[in-house]
XYZ file of C-alpha atoms in Angstrom:
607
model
C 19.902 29.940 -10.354
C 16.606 31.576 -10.610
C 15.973 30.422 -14.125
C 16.137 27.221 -12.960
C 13.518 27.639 -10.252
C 9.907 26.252 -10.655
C 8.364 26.566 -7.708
C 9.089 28.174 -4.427
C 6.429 27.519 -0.698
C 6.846 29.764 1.526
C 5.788 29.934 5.671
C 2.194 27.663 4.303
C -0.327 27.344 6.763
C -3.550 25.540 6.351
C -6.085 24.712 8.729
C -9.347 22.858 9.340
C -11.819 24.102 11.319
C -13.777 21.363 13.427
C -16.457 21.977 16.019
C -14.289 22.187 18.434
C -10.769 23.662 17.470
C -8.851 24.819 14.418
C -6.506 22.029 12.922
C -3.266 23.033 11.309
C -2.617 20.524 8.941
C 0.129 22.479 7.287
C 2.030 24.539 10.150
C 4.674 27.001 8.597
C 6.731 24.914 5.610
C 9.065 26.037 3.246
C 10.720 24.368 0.493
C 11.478 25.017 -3.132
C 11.371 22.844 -6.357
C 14.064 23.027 -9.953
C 13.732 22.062 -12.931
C 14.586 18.422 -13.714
C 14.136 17.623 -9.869
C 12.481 15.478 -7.878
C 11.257 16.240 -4.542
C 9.903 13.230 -2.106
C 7.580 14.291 0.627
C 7.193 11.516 3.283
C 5.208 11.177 6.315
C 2.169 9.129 7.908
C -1.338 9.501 7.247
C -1.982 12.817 8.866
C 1.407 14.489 8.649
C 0.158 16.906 5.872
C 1.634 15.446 3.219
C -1.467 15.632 0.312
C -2.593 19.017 2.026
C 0.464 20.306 0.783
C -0.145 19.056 -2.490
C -3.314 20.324 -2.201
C -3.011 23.360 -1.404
C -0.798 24.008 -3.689
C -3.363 23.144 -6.624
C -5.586 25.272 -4.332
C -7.737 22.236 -4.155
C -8.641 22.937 -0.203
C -12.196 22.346 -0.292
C -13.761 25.796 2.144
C -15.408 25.354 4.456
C -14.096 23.903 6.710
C -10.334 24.555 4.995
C -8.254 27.451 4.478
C -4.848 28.708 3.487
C -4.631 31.247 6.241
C -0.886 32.070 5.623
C 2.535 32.057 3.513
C 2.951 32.249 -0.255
C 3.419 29.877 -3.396
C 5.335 31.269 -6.205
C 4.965 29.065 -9.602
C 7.501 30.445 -12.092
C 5.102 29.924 -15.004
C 6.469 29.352 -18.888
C 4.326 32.438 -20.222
C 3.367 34.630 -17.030
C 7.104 34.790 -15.127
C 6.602 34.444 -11.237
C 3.151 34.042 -10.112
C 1.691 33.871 -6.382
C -0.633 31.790 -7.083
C -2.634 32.191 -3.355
C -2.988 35.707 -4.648
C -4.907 35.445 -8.255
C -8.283 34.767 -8.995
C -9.860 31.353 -9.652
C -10.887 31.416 -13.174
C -7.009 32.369 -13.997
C -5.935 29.277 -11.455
C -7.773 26.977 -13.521
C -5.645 27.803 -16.524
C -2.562 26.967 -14.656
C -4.052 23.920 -13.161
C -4.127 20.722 -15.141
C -1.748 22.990 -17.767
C 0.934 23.656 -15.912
C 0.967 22.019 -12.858
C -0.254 18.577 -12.866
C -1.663 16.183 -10.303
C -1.339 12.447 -9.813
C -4.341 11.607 -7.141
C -4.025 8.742 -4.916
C -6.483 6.346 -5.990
C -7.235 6.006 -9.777
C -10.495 4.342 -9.841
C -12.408 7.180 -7.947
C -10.340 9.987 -9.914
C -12.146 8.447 -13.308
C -15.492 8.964 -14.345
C -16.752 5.050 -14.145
C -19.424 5.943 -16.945
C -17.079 7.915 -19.732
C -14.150 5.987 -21.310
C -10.896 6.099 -20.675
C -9.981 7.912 -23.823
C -12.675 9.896 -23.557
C -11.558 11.801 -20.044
C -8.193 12.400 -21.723
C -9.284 14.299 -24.462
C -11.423 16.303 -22.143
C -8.519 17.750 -20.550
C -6.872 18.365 -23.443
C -9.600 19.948 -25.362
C -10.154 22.261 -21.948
C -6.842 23.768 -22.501
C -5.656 23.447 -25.996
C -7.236 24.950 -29.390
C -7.263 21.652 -30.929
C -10.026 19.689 -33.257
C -11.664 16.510 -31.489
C -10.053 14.268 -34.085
C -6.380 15.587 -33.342
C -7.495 15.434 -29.447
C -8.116 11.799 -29.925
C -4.561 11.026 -32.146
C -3.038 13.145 -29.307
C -4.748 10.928 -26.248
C -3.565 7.514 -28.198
C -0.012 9.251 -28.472
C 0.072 9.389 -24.792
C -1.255 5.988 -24.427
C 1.795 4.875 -26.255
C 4.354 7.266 -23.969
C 2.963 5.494 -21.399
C 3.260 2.565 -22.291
C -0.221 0.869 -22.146
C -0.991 -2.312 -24.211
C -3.207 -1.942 -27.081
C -3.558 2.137 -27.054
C -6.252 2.133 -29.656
C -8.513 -0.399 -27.625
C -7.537 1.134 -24.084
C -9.253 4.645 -25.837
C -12.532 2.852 -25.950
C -11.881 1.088 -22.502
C -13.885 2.157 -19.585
C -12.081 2.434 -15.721
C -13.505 -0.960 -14.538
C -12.133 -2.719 -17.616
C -8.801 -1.920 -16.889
C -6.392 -3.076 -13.690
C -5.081 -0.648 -11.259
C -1.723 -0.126 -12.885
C -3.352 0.493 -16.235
C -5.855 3.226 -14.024
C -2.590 4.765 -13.166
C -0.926 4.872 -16.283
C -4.067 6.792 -17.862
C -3.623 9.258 -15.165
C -0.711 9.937 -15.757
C -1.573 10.280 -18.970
C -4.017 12.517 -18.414
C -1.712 14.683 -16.327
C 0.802 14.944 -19.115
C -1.251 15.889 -21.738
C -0.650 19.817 -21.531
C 2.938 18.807 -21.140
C 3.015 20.499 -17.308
C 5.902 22.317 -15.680
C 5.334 20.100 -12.349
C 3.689 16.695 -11.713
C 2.393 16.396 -8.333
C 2.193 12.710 -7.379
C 0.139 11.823 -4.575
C 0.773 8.036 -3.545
C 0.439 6.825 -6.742
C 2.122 3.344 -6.336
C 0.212 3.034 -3.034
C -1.159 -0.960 -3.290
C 0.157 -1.645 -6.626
C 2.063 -4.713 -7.254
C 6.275 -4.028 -6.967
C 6.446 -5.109 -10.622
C 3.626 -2.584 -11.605
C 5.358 -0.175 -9.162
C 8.508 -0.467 -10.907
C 7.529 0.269 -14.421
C 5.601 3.422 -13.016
C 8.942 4.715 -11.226
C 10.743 4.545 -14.378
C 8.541 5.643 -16.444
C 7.750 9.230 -14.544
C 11.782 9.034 -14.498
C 11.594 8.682 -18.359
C 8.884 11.209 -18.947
C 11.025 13.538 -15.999
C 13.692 13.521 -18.496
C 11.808 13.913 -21.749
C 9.975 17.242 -20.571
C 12.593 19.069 -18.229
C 9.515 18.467 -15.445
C 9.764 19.534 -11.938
C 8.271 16.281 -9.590
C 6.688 16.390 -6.524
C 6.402 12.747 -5.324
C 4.193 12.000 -2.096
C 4.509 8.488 -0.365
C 4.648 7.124 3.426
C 7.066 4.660 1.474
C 11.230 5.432 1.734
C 12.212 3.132 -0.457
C 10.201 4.288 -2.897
C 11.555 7.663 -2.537
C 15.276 6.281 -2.623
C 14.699 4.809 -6.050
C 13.168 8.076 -6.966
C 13.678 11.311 -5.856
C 16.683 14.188 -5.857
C 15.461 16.068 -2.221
C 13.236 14.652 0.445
C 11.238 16.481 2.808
C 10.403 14.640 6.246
C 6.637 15.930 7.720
C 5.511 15.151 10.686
C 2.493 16.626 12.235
C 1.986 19.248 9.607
C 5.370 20.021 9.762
C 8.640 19.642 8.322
C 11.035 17.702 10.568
C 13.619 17.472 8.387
C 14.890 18.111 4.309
C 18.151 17.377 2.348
C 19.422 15.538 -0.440
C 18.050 11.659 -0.544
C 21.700 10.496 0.376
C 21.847 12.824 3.020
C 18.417 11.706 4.606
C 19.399 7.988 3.785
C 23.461 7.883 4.889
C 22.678 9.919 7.686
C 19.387 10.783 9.406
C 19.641 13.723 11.945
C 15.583 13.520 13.156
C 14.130 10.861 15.491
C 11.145 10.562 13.303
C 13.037 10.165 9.958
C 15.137 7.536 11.486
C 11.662 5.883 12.629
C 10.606 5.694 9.056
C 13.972 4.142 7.922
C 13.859 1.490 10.517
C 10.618 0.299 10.458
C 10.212 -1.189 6.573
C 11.218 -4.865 6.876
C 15.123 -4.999 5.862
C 15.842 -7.856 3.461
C 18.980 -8.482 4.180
C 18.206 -9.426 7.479
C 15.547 -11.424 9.596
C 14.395 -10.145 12.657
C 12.014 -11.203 15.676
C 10.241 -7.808 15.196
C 10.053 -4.431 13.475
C 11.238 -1.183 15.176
C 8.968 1.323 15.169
C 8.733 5.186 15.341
C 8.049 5.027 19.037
C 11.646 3.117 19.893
C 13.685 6.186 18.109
C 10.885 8.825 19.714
C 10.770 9.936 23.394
C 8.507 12.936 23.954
C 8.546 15.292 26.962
C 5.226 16.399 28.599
C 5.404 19.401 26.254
C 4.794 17.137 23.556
C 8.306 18.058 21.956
C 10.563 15.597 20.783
C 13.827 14.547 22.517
C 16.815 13.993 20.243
C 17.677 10.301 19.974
C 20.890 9.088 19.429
C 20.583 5.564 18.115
C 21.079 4.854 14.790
C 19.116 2.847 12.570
C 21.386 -0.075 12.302
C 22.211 0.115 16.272
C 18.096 -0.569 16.653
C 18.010 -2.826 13.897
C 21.055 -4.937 14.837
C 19.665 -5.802 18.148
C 16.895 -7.826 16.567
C 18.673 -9.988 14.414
C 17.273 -13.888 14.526
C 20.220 -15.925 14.024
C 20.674 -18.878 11.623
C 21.221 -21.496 14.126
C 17.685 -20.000 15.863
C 15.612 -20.343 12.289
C 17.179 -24.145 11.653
C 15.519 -24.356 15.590
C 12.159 -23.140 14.918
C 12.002 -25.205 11.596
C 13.001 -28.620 13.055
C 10.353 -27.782 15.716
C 7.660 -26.899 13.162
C 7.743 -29.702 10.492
C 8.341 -32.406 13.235
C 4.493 -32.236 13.392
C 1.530 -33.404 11.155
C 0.041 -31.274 8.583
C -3.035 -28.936 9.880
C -4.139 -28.166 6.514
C -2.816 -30.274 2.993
C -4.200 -29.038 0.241
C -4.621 -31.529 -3.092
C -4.906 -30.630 -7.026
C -7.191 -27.537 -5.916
C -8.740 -26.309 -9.051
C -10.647 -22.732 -9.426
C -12.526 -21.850 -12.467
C -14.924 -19.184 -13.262
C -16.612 -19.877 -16.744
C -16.926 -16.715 -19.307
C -20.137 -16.227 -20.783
C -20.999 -14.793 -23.945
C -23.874 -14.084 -26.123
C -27.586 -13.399 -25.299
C -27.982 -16.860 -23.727
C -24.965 -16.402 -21.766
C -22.999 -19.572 -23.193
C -19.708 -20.619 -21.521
C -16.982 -19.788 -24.053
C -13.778 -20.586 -21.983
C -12.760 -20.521 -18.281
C -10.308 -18.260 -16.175
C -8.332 -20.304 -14.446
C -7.600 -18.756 -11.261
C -6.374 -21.490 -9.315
C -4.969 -24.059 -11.398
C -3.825 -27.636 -10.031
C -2.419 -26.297 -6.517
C -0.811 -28.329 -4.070
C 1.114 -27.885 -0.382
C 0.645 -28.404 2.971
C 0.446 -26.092 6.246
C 1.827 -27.350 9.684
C 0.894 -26.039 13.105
C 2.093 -22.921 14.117
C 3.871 -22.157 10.801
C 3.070 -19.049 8.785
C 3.464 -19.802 4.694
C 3.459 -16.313 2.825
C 1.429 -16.533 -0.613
C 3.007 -13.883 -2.823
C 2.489 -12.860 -6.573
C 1.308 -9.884 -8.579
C -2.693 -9.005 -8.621
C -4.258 -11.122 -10.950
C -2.325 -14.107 -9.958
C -4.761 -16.410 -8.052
C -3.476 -15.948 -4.311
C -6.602 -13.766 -3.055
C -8.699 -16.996 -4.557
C -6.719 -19.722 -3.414
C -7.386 -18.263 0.346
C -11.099 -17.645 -0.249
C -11.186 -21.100 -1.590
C -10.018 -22.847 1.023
C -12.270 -20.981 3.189
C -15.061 -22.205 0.961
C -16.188 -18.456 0.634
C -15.698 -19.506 -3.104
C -16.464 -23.036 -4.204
C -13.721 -25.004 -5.765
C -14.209 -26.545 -8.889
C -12.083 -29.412 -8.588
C -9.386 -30.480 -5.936
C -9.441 -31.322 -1.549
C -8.870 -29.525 1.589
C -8.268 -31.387 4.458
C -8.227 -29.284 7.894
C -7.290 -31.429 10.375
C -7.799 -34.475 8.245
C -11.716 -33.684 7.259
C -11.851 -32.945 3.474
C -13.602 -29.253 3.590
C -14.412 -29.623 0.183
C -17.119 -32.130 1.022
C -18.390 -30.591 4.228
C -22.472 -29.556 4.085
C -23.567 -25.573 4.690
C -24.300 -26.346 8.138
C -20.964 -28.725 8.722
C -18.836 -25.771 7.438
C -20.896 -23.166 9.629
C -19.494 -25.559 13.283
C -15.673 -25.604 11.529
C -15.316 -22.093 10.327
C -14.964 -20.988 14.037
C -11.794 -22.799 13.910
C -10.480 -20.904 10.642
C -10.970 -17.401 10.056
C -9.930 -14.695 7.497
C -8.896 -11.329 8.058
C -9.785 -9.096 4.664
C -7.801 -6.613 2.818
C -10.008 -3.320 3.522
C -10.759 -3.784 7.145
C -13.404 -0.104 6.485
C -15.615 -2.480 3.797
C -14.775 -5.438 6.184
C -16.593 -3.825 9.204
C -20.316 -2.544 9.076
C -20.505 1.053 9.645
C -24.155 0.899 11.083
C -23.092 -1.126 14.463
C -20.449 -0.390 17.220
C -17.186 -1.685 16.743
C -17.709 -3.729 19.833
C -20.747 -5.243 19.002
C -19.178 -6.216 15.650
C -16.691 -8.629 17.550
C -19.387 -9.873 19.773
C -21.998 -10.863 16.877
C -19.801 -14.156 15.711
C -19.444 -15.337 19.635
C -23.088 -14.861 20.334
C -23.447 -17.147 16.448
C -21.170 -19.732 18.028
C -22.477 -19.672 21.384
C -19.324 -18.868 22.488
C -19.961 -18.397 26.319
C -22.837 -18.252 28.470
C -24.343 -14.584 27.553
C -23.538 -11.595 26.109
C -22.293 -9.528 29.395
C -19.556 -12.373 29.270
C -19.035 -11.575 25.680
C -18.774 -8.104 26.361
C -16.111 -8.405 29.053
C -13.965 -11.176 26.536
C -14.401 -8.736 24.053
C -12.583 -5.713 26.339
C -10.106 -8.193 26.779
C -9.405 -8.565 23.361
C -9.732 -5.146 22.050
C -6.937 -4.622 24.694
C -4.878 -7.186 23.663
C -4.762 -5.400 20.115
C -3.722 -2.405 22.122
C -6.780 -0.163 21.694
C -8.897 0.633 24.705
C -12.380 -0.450 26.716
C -14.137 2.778 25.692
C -13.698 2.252 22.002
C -16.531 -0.990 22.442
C -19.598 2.033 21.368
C -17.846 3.728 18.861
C -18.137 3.236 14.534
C -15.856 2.215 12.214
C -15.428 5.549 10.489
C -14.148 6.759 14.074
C -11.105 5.078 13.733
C -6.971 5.073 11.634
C -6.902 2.415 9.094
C -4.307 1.083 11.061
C -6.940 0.669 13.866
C -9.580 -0.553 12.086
C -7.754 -3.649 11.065
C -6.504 -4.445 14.452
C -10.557 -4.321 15.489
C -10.486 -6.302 12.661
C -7.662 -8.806 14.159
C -10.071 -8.739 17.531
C -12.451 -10.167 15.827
C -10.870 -12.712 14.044
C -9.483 -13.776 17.586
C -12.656 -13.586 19.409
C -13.533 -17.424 17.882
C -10.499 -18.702 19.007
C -9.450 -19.978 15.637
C -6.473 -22.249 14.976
C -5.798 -21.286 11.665
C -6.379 -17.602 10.008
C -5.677 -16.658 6.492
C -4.482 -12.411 6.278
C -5.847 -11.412 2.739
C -3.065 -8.214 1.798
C -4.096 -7.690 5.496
C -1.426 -4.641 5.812
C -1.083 -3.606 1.478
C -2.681 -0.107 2.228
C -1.004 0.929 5.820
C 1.396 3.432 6.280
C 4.901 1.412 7.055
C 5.085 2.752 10.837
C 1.390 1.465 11.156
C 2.202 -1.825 8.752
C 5.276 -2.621 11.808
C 2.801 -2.380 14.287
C 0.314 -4.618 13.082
C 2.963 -7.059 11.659
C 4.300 -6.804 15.075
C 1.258 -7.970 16.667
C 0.591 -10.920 14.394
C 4.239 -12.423 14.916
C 2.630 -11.833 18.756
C -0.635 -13.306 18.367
C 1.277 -16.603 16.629
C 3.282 -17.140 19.682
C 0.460 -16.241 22.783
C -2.311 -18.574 20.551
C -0.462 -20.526 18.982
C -1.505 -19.821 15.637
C -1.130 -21.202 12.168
C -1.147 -18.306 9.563
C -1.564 -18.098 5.638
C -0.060 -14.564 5.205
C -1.481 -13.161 1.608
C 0.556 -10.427 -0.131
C 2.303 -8.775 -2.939
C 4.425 -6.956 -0.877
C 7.699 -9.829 -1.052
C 9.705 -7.761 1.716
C 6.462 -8.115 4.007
C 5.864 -11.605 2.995
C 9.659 -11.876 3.896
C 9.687 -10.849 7.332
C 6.457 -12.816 8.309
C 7.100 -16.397 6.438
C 8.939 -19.310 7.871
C 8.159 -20.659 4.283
C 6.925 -18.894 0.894
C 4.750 -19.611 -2.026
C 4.966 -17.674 -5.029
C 1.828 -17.713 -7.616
C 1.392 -16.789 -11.413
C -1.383 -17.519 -13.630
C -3.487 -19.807 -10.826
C -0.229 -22.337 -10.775
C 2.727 -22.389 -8.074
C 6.012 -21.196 -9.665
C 8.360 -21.671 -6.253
C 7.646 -22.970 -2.887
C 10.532 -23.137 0.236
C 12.257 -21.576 2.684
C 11.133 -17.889 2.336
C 14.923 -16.853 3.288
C 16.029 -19.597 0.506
C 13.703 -18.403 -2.511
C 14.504 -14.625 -1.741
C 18.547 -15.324 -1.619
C 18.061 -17.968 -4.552
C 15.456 -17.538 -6.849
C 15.779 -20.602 -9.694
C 12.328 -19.318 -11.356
C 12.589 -16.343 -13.817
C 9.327 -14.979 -12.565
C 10.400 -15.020 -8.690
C 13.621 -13.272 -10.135
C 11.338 -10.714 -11.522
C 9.178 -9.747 -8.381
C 12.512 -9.594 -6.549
C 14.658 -7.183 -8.505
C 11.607 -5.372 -8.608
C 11.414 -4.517 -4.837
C 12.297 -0.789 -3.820
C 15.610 -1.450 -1.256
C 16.502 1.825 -0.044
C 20.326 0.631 0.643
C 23.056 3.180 0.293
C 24.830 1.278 -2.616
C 21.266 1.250 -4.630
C 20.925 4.686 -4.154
C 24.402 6.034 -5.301
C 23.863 3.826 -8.965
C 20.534 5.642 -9.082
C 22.144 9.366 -8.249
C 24.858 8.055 -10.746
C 22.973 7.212 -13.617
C 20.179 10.321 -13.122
C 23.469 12.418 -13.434
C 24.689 10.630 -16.604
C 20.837 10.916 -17.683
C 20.560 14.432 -17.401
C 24.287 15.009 -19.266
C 23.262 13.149 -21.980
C 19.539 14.778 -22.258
C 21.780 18.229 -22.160
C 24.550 17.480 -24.771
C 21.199 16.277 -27.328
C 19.816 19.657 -26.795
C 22.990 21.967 -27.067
């Protein structure tokens, strides 16, 4: 039905031209978007994904970018069919932010840090609507309510660093449904968010979807997030589309190598496994560079890697046979809150409240909990990168918590910490190689530095990149590579404990396997003991032979990691798990099932 139709792409090219060749980031798609629906575009970092969304807000930044080829018809409320590649930029700026909305990835650098929060939303409504400043700012509150942010009135006057990151997101989408839009383009905007947080963002676009007859263009590198979500998906790989069809289509039955890549590689909960497939095992490529069709299946792959029972009860009995390498004891974090002129102390935060548990060689315990929660802390704390306020840490029986500077300095070699952002992590004015070198030549760690070099080719190797990356920069590199030169380094000291701070939160899943992958590696070639930081639970999952899970600075539940996720006694462990995105067949038919019931009822209301 062409009354129906909102947006049709058409044969979209865009390129990049670099100093040496012409990119096409977008090669040739085609796809069209309805009324009510909800299209999920998946892919890697790279595959063209947010180009597409891009381009089609004409947002290509030129030079070096173009659209060189292929049309985008937007089926506008007041104009009819418009190509919008064809009219002229003042008239695109009416349509864009009016009637198609965007969603960008990363909240806190899409707000202005020095206007308030309330303040940028009435801008954009003011830009396109004949309205008075005082109705603009009952209007912006009114949205504040629809989406369902605490204290409306008070978030109005709030400025971007006040707020957390699923507040940041709610006022852009806010923002993006002020003008009411045809289509909401949304480009990773659960990416790093807590699965809670993630949650109540899903089902709210669903609610506001429903309200407003919108058309949804959802971009993730996340499946599951798509399964819970979407009505189409779109596959890209490489700037093009690799495969399209209805989400139970795509999920039931994946026809493309690279699609069933994507499927396999998120960590299954329903399952443990000794590692996680990756693109490459459903992937052969000829010398061409064209893909071979491969006929394993998901579960065939999947199935092959199963850890038995009897194996985990194995590993266990092995594991907690030994003595403790790290007890911790009534660890206490405050930070005081100061007020006034003089800066008095008015209360604390309690970040880490009254913790307690023990580590034992060669075991990796999984800290999980929403942001906010105290895990980050408790793992800084122990490192004594912040100072604990009351509370011990013994590492192999010597109580850290006493230790001088210079005592600390000869132990850390022995524990080390590998950070959430490996980019702000790494200095971007020295070589990569000379960045895992600096902490051997601290330690003396061998005799000179042309041994140092040659341990650190060794170890760049062993993270599987190469010898000739030693000279290059941090910006030269994937995100997915920078924290494995990140994991290089952390090795280079040849610690015996390391603590991985949301060490994979912002990595595409295909990259988050591989560097899982090599950690569960890493364990069992060093021997290491891990503390594995995360809000992801299905990550913390996979990686955990036992699990703690944190709220408000205290521990709600600590066991078995396969125990808590298959029992959960606490109400707030309940929460975080019911809140995980599954992908599973049986999850999405309920969620096709109940969209369909949705959209009957919405249509019976308005006949």
């Amino acid at each position: 039905m062409t009354d129906n139709k909102l947006l049709e792409v058409r044969d979209l090219v865009t390129e990049f031209q670099t100093e040496d060749e012409t990119v096409k980031a977008v090669n040739g798609i085609s796809f069209s978007l309805n009324r009510g629906e909800t299209i999920g575009i998946v892919g890697e970092s790279g595959s063209g994904k947010s180009v597409t969304s891009l381009s089609i807000m004409r947002l290509i930044a030129s030079p070096p970018g173009k659209i060189s080829n292929g049309t985008i018809t937007f089926h506008s409320k007041k104009n009819g069919a418009v190509n919008l590649l064809e009219i002229p930029e003042k008239e695109m700026r009416s349509y864009r932010g009016n009637e198609i909305a965007m969603i960008f990835q990363e909240p806190m650098t899409s707000l202005n840090p020095v206007y308030t929060c309330g303040d940028q939303v009435m801008e954009a409504i003011m830009l396109h609507q004949k309205i008075s400043k005082k109705e603009a700012k009952n209007k912006t509150i009114e949205l504040f309510k629809e989406v369902e942010l605490p204290r409306p009135d008070n978030m109005f006057d709030s400025y971007p660093h006040q707020i957390s990151g699923g507040q940041k997101q709610r006022v852009m989408i806010a923002m993006a449904m002020s003008c009411q839009p045809s289509i909401l383009i949304a480009d990773e905007p659960t990416t790093a968010l807590d699965v809670t947080v993630q949650k109540r963002i899903l089902d709210l676009m669903n609610d506001l979807q429903v309200q407003h007859d919108m058309g949804i263009i959802f971009i993730t590198h996340d499946l599951g997030v798509i399964a819970e979500l979407a009505d189409k998906v779109i596959v890209m790989y490489k700037g093009k589309i690799v495969e399209q069809g209805s989400v139970w289509d795509i999920f039931s039955n994946p026809q493309h190598p690279y699609t069933k890549g994507l499927l396999a590689c998120r960590p299954p909960l329903n399952k443990r496994l000794y590692w996680l497939p990756t693109v490459s095992d459903f992937m052969s490529v000829d010398i061409e560079g064209v893909m071979k069709e491969s006929r394993q299946t998901v579960e065939a792959v999947v199935n092959q890697l199963v850890i038995t029972k009897d194996e985990r009860k194995q590993r266990h009995k092995e594991l907690y046979e030994r003595e403790p390498i790290l007890r911790v004891k009534g660890l206490k974090t405050y930070f005081p809150i100061r007020k006034g002129v003089f800066g008095r102390i008015s209360g604390y935060v309690k970040a880490v409240d009254d913790v307690s548990f023990e580590v034992y060689p060669g075991e990796t315990l999984g800290l999980v909990g929403e942001s906010g929660c105290g895990k980050t802390t408790l793992g800084r704390t122990i490192l004594r990168l912040i100072e604990p306020t009351e509370g011990e840490i013994y590492f192999q029986n010597q109580n850290l918590a006493l230790l001088t500077a210079r005592e600390l300095r000869t132990i850390r070699k022995n524990i080390q910490i590998i950070f959430q952002d490996p980019y702000s992590s790494l200095n971007p004015r020295i070589t990569i190689g000379d960045a895992i070198l600096e902490p051997m030549r601290v330690h003396n760690i061998l005799n000179n530095d042309n041994e140092r070099r040659d341990k650190v080719i060794e170890l760049l190797e062993r993270v599987n990149m190469k010898s000739l990356h030693f000279y290059r920069y941090p910006h030269e590199f994937s995100g997915g590579q920078r924290q494995r030169i990140c994991i290089a380094r952390a090795l280079a000291l040849g610690p015996q404990f390391i603590i991985c701070d949301e060490s994979v939160s912002a990595l595409d899943v295909s990259v988050q396997a591989q560097v899982l992958n090599l950690l569960n590696e890493l364990r069992e070639e060093f021997k290491f003991t891990y503390i594995f930081i995360s809000h992801d639970l299905s990550v913390v999952k996979f990686m955990s032979d036992r699990m703690i899970v944190m709220n408000e600075g205290k521990i709600e539940e600590m066991g078995d990691a396969d125990d808590i996720y298959n029992h959960p006694q606490n109400p707030y462990t309940k929460g975080l798990i019911s809140a995980i995105p599954r992908g599973e067949l049986a999850d999405i038919k309920r969620s096709i099932e109940a969209k369909k019931a949705t959209k009957k009822k919405s249509v019976n209301v308005i006949s």
